[in-house]
Coordinates of C-alpha atoms in Angstrom, one line a residue:
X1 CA 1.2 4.9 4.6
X2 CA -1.4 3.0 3.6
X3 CA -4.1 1.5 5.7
X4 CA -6.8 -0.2 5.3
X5 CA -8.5 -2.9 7.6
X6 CA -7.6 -5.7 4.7
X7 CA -7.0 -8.6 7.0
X8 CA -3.9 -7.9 4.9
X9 CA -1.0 -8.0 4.0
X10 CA -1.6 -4.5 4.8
X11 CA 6.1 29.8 21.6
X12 CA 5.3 31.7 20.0
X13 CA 4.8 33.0 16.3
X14 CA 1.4 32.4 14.3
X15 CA 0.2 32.0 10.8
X16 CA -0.9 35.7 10.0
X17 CA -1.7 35.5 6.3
X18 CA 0.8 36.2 3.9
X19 CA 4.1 37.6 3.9
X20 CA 7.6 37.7 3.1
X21 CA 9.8 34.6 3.5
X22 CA 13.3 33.9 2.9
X23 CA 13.7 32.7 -0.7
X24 CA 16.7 31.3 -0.7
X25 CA 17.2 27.8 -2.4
X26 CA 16.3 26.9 0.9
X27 CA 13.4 28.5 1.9
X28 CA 12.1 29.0 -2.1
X29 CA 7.9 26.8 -2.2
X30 CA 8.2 22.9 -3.2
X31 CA 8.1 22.5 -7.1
X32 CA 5.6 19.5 -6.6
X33 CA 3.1 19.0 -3.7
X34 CA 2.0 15.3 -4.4
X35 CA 5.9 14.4 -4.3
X36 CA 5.7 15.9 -0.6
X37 CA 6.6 13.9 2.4
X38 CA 3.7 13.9 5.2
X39 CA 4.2 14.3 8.5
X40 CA 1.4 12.9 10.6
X41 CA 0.1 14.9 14.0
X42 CA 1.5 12.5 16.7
X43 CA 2.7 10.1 15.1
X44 CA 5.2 8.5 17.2
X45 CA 6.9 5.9 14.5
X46 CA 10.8 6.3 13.7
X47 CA 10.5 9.0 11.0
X48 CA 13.9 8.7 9.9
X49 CA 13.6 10.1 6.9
X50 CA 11.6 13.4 8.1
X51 CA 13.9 15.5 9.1
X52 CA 16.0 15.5 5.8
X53 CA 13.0 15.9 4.1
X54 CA 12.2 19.3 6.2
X55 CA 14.9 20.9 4.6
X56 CA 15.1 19.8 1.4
X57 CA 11.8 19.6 -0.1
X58 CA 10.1 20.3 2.6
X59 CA 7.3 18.3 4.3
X60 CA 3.1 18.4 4.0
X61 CA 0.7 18.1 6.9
X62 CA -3.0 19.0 7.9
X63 CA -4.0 21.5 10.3
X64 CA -8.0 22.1 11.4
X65 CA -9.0 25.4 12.0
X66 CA -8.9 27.1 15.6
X67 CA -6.3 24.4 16.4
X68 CA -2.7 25.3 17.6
X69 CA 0.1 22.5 16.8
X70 CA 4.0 22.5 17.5
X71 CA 6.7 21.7 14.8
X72 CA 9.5 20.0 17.1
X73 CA 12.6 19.1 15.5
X74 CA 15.4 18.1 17.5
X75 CA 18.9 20.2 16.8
X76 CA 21.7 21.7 18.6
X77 CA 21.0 25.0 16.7
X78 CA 18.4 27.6 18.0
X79 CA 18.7 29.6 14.9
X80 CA 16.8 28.2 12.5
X81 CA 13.0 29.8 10.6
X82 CA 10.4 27.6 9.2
X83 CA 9.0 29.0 5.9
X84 CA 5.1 28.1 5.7
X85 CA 3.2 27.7 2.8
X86 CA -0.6 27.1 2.6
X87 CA -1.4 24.5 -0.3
X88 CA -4.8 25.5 -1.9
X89 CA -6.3 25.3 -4.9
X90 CA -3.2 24.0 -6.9
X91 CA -0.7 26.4 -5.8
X92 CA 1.8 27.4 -2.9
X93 CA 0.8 30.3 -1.2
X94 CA 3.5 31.6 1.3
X95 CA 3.0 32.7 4.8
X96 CA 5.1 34.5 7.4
X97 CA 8.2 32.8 8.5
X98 CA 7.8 31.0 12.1
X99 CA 10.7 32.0 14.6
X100 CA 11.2 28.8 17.1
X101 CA 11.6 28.8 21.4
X102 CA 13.9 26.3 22.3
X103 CA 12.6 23.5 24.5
X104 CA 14.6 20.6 26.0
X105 CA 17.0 20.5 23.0
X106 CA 14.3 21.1 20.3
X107 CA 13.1 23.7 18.1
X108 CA 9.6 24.4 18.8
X109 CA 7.8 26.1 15.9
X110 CA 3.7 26.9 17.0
X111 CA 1.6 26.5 14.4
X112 CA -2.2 27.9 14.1
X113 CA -3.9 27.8 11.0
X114 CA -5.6 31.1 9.8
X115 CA -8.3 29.1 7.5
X116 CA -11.8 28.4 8.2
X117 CA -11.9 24.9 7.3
X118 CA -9.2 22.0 7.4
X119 CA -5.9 22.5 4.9
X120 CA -3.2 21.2 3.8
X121 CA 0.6 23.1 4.8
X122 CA 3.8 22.8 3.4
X123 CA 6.6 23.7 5.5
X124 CA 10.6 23.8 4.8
X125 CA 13.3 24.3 7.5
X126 CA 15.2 28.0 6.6
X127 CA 18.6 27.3 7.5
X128 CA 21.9 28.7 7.5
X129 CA 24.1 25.4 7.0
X130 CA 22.8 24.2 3.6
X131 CA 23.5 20.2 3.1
X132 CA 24.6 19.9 6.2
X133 CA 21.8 20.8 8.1
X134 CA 20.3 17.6 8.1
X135 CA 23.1 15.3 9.7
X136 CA 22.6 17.7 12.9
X137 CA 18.7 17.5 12.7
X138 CA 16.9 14.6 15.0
X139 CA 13.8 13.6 15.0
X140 CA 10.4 15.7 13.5
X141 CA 7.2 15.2 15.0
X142 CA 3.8 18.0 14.9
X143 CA 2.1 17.9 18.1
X144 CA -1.5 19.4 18.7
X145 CA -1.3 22.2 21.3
X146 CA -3.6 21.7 24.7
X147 CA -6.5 19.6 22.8
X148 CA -8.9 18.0 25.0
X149 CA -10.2 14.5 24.5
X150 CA -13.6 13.7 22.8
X151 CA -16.1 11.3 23.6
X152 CA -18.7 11.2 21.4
X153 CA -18.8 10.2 17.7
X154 CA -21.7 10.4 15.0
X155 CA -21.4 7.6 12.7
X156 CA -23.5 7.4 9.2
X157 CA -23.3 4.1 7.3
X158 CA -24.6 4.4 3.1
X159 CA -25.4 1.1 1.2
X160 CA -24.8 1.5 -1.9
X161 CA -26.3 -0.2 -5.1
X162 CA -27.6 -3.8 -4.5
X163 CA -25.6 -6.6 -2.5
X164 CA -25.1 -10.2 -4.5
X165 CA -24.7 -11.4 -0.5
X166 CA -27.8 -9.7 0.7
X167 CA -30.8 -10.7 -1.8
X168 CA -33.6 -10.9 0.1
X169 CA -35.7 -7.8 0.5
X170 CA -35.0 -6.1 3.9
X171 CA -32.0 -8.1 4.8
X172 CA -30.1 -4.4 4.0
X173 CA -31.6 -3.3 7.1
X174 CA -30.9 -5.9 9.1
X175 CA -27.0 -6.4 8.0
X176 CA -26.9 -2.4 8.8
X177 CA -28.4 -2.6 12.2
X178 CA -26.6 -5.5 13.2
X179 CA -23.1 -3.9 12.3
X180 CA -24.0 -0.5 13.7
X181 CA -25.1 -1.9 17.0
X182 CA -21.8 -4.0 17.1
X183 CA -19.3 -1.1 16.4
X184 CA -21.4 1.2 18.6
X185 CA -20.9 -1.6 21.4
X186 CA -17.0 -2.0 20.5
X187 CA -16.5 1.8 20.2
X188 CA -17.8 2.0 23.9
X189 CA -14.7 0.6 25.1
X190 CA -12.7 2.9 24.2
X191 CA -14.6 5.8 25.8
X192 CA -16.5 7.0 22.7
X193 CA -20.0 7.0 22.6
X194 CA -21.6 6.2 19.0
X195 CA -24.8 8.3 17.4
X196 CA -24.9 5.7 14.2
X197 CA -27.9 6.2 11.5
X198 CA -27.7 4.7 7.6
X199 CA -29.4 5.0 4.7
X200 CA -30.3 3.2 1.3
X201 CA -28.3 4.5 -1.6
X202 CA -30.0 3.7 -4.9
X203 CA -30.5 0.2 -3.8
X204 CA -32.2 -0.9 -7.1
X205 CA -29.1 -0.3 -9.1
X206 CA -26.3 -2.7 -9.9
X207 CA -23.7 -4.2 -7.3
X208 CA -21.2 -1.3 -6.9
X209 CA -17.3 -3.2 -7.0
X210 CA -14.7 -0.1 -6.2
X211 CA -11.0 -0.6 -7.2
X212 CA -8.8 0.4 -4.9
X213 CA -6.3 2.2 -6.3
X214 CA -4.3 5.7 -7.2
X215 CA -7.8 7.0 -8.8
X216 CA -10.7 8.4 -6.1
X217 CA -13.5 7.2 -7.2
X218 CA -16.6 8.9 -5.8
X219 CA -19.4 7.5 -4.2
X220 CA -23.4 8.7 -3.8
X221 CA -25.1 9.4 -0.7
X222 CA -25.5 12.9 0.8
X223 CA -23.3 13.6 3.4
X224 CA -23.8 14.4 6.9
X225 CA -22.3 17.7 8.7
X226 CA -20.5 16.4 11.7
X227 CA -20.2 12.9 10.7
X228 CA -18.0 10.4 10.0
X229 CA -19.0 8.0 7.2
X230 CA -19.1 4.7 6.2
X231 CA -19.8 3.5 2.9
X232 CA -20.7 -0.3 2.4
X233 CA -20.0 -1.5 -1.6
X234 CA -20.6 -5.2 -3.0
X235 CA -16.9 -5.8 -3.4
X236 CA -13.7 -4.2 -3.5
X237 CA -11.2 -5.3 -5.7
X238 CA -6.9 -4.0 -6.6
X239 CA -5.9 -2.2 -9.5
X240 CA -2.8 -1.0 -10.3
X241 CA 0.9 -2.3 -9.2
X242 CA -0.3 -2.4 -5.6
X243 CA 1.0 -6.2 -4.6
X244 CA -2.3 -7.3 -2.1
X245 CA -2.5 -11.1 -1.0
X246 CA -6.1 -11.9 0.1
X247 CA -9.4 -10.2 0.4
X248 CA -9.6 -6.6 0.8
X249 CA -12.4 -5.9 3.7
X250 CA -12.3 -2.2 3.9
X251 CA -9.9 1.1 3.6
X252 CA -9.8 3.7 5.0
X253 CA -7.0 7.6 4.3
X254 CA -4.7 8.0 7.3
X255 CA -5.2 10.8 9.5
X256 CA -8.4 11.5 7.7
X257 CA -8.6 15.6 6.4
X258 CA -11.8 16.2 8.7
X259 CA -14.9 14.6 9.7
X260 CA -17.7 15.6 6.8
X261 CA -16.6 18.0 4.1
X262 CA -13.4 16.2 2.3
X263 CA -15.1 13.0 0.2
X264 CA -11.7 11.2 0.4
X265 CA -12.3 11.2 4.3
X266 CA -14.4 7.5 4.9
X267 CA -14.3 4.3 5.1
X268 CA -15.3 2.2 2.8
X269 CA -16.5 -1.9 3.4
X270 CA -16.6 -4.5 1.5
X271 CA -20.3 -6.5 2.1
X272 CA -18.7 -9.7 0.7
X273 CA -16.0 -10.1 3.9
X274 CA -18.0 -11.1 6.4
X275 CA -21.0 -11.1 8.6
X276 CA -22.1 -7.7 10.5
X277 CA -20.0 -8.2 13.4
X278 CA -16.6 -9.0 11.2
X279 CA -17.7 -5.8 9.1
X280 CA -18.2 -4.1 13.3
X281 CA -14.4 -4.8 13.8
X282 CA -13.0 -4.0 10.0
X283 CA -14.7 -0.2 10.4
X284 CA -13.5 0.1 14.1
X285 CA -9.9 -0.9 12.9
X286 CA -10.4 1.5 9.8
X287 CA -12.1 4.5 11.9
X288 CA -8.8 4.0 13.8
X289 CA -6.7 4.7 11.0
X290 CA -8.9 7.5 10.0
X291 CA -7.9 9.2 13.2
X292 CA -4.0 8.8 12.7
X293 CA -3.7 5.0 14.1
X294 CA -0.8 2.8 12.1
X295 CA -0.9 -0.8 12.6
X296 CA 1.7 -1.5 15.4
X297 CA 4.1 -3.7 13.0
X298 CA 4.0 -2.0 9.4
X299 CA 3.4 -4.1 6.4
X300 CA 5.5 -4.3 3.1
X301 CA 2.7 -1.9 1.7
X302 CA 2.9 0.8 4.4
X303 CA 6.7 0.3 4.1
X304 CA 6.1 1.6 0.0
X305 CA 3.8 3.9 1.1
X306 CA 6.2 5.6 3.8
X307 CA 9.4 4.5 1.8
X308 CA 11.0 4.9 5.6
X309 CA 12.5 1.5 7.0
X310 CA 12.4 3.0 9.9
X311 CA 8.7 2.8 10.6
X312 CA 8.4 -0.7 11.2
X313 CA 5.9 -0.4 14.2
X314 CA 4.2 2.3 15.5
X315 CA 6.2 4.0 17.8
X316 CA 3.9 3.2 20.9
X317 CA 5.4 1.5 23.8
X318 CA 2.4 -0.6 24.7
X319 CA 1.6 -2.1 21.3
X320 CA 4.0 -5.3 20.4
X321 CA 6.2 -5.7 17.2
X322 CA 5.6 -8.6 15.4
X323 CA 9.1 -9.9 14.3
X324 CA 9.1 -11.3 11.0
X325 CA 5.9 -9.4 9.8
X326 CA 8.0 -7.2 7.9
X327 CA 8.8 -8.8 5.0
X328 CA 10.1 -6.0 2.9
X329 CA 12.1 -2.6 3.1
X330 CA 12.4 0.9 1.5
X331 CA 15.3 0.3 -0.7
X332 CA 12.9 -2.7 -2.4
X333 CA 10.1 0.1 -2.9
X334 CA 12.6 3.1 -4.2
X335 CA 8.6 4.7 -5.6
X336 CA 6.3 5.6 -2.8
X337 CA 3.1 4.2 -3.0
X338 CA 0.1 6.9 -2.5
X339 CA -3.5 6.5 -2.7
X340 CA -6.0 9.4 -4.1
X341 CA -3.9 12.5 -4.4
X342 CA -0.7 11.3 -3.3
X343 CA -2.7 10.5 0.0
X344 CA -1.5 7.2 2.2
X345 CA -4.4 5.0 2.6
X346 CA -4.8 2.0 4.9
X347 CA -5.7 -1.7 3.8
X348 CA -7.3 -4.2 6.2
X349 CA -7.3 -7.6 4.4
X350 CA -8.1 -11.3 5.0
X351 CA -5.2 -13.0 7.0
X352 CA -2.8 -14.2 4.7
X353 CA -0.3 -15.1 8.2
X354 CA -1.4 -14.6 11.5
X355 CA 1.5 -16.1 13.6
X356 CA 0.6 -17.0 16.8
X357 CA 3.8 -14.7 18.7
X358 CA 2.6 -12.0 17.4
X359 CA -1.0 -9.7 19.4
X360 CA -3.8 -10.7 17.3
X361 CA -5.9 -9.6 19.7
X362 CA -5.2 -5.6 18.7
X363 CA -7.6 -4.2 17.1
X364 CA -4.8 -2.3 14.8
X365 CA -3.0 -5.5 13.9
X366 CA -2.8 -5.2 9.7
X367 CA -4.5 -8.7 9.5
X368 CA -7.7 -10.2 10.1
X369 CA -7.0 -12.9 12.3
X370 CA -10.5 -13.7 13.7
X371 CA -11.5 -16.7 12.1
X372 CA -14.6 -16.5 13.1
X373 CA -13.3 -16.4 17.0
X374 CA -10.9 -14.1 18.6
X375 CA -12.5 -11.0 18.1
X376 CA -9.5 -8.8 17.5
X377 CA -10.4 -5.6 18.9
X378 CA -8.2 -4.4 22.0
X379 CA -6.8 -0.8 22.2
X380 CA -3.9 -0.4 24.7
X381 CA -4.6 2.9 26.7
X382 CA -2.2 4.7 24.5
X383 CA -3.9 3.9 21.6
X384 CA -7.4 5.0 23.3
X385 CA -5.7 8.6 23.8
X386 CA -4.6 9.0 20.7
X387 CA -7.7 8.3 19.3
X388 CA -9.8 10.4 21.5
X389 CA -7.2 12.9 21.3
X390 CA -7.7 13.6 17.2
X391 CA -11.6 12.7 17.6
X392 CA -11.5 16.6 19.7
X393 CA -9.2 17.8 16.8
X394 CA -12.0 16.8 14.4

């Protein structure tokens, strides 16, 4: 799905290593890994189209070392294996088959990854029913297994390159301060403290504009190890078929891969949206998506992006659908749309319709309603968990 704070238009069995799985049409490793559906760790939208995918081509997801997740998919049958595949370095490399519990009419399947650092899975249902295994399958979902909460978050902003908006010498500084302190101070209210620092990234070289696009295109500064990071660029502009009305202010991968090591895992801002404290609220909203948040009524683009009509809000109770966001469906975008390696990335652009029904006042809503007023930047308590909840996973 794809993200981006655009005010936009936008019990019991382990991974051991490897082994012997059933290879069966059914249980044989995906042809393709960027064609893979992604299942998202507690992601609580529809997700219609999940469980078909399970057993056909199977589905992709991220686990972070030392961290145990259940695999429940609802089904009459207790019978069923998962076949597991670790996806590294171009290739499928399979791993012993995972025998379910049953729980409350699901098939439980715990996961644990065996890696050292944060990797992408594969998994396929191994059933004995063929086709028809997936009319009698419910709904999919990958759960992290007893995960405390964290609190605390350390935040490094890079400038990069020079800023047409910011000539005057020293004014770098003082944008960066000034949009730290803000998302420190909204950050707060969700029970996470900030440890923010930023640096200067070839500031005598030209404006940096970054498509955003299919193509990762990869940024200077020297990462930090435990860190989340922000990367502020002149402009960002849209290439490719990617349909985007209004002013991109930032982007941001779903469910980011971890905190420091992956490059595709940041956000980047555009310096020409706003002033520090609208740039404040576009990284909060993005930093939200980076830990797993969708916007609480999905746009026509995460609609491409998922190509599941059923995801048309986020699943949580507490957040509102907007009716008559959704402009488009799946069957309109039969190609899913993916960002950098197949992965769903989030836009959050300049408000091309902010109807007044609808809560502007969430900090997750896809559009920048602020106009310079309503600061836009309430999490329900749901939305706090979940949040907090992935911030201890990373």
């Amino acid at each position: 799905m794809i993200f981006a704070r655009i005010t936009f238009a936008m019990g019991v069995a382990a991974l051991l290593g490897c082994g012997t799985i059933d290879m069966s049409p059914q249980g044989s490793a995906p042809s393709s890994f960027a064609g893979l559906r992604r299942i998202f760790v507690s992601d609580s939208a529809a997700n219609d189209s999940l469980p078909g995918a399970l057993v056909r081509e199977g589905l992709k997801f991220t686990l972070q070392p030392n961290e145990a997740y259940d695999l429940r998919v609802a089904t009459t049958f207790t019978d069923d294996k998962l076949g597991l595949y670790l996806y590294q370095d171009g290739r499928f490399k399979a791993r012993d088959a995972v025998v379910p519990t049953v729980q409350n009419g699901e098939e439980v399947f715990r996961l644990q990854s065996d890696q050292l650092q944060a990797e992408f899975y594969v998994a396929r249902l191994l059933v004995n029913d063929g086709a028809a295994a997936a009319a009698r399958l419910g709904h999919t979902h990958i759960l992290p297994a007893n995960v405390g909460e964290g609190s605390a978050l350390n935040v490094h902003l890079f400038l990069v390159g020079k800023f047409a908006k910011l000539p005057d010498a020293g004014a770098e500084a003082v944008f960066a301060q000034g949009l730290l302190d803000t998302l420190t101070a909204i950050y707060s209210a969700y029970g996470i403290v900030l440890q923010t620092s930023y640096d200067l990234v070839n500031p005598t070289s030209p404006p940096v504009a970054l498509p955003f696009g299919p193509t990762f295109y990869p940024l200077p500064g020297l990462r930090i190890p435990q860190t989340a990071h922000l990367y502020l660029v002149d402009s960002i502009y849209v290439s490719g078929a990617i349909a985007v009305s209004g002013m991109i202010l930032g982007f941001a991968p779903r469910e980011a891969m971890d905190l420091a090591t992956d490059p595709e895992s940041r956000v980047v801002l555009n310096s020409r949206a706003g002033s520090p404290s609208l740039l404040a609220t576009t990284a909060a909203h993005e930093l939200g998506h980076f830990f797993g948040l969708r916007h609480p009524t999905a746009t026509a683009v995460d609609l491409k992006v998922d190509d599941d009509e059923s995801n048309r809000d986020d699943g949580f109770a507490s957040t509102t659908l907007c009716i008559g966001l959704t402009k488009a469906s799946a069957a309109a975008h039969p190609a899913p749309l993916g960002g950098p390696g197949g992965r769903p990335y989030c836009l959050y652009v300049a408000a091309p319709s902010c109807p007044a029904a609808c809560d502007l006042d969430n900090l997750m809503f896809p559009y920048d309603c602020s106009n310079g007023v309503n600061p836009q930047r309430a999490l329900t308590i749901e939305q706090q968990v979940f949040v907090r909840t992935h911030l201890g996973l990373l």
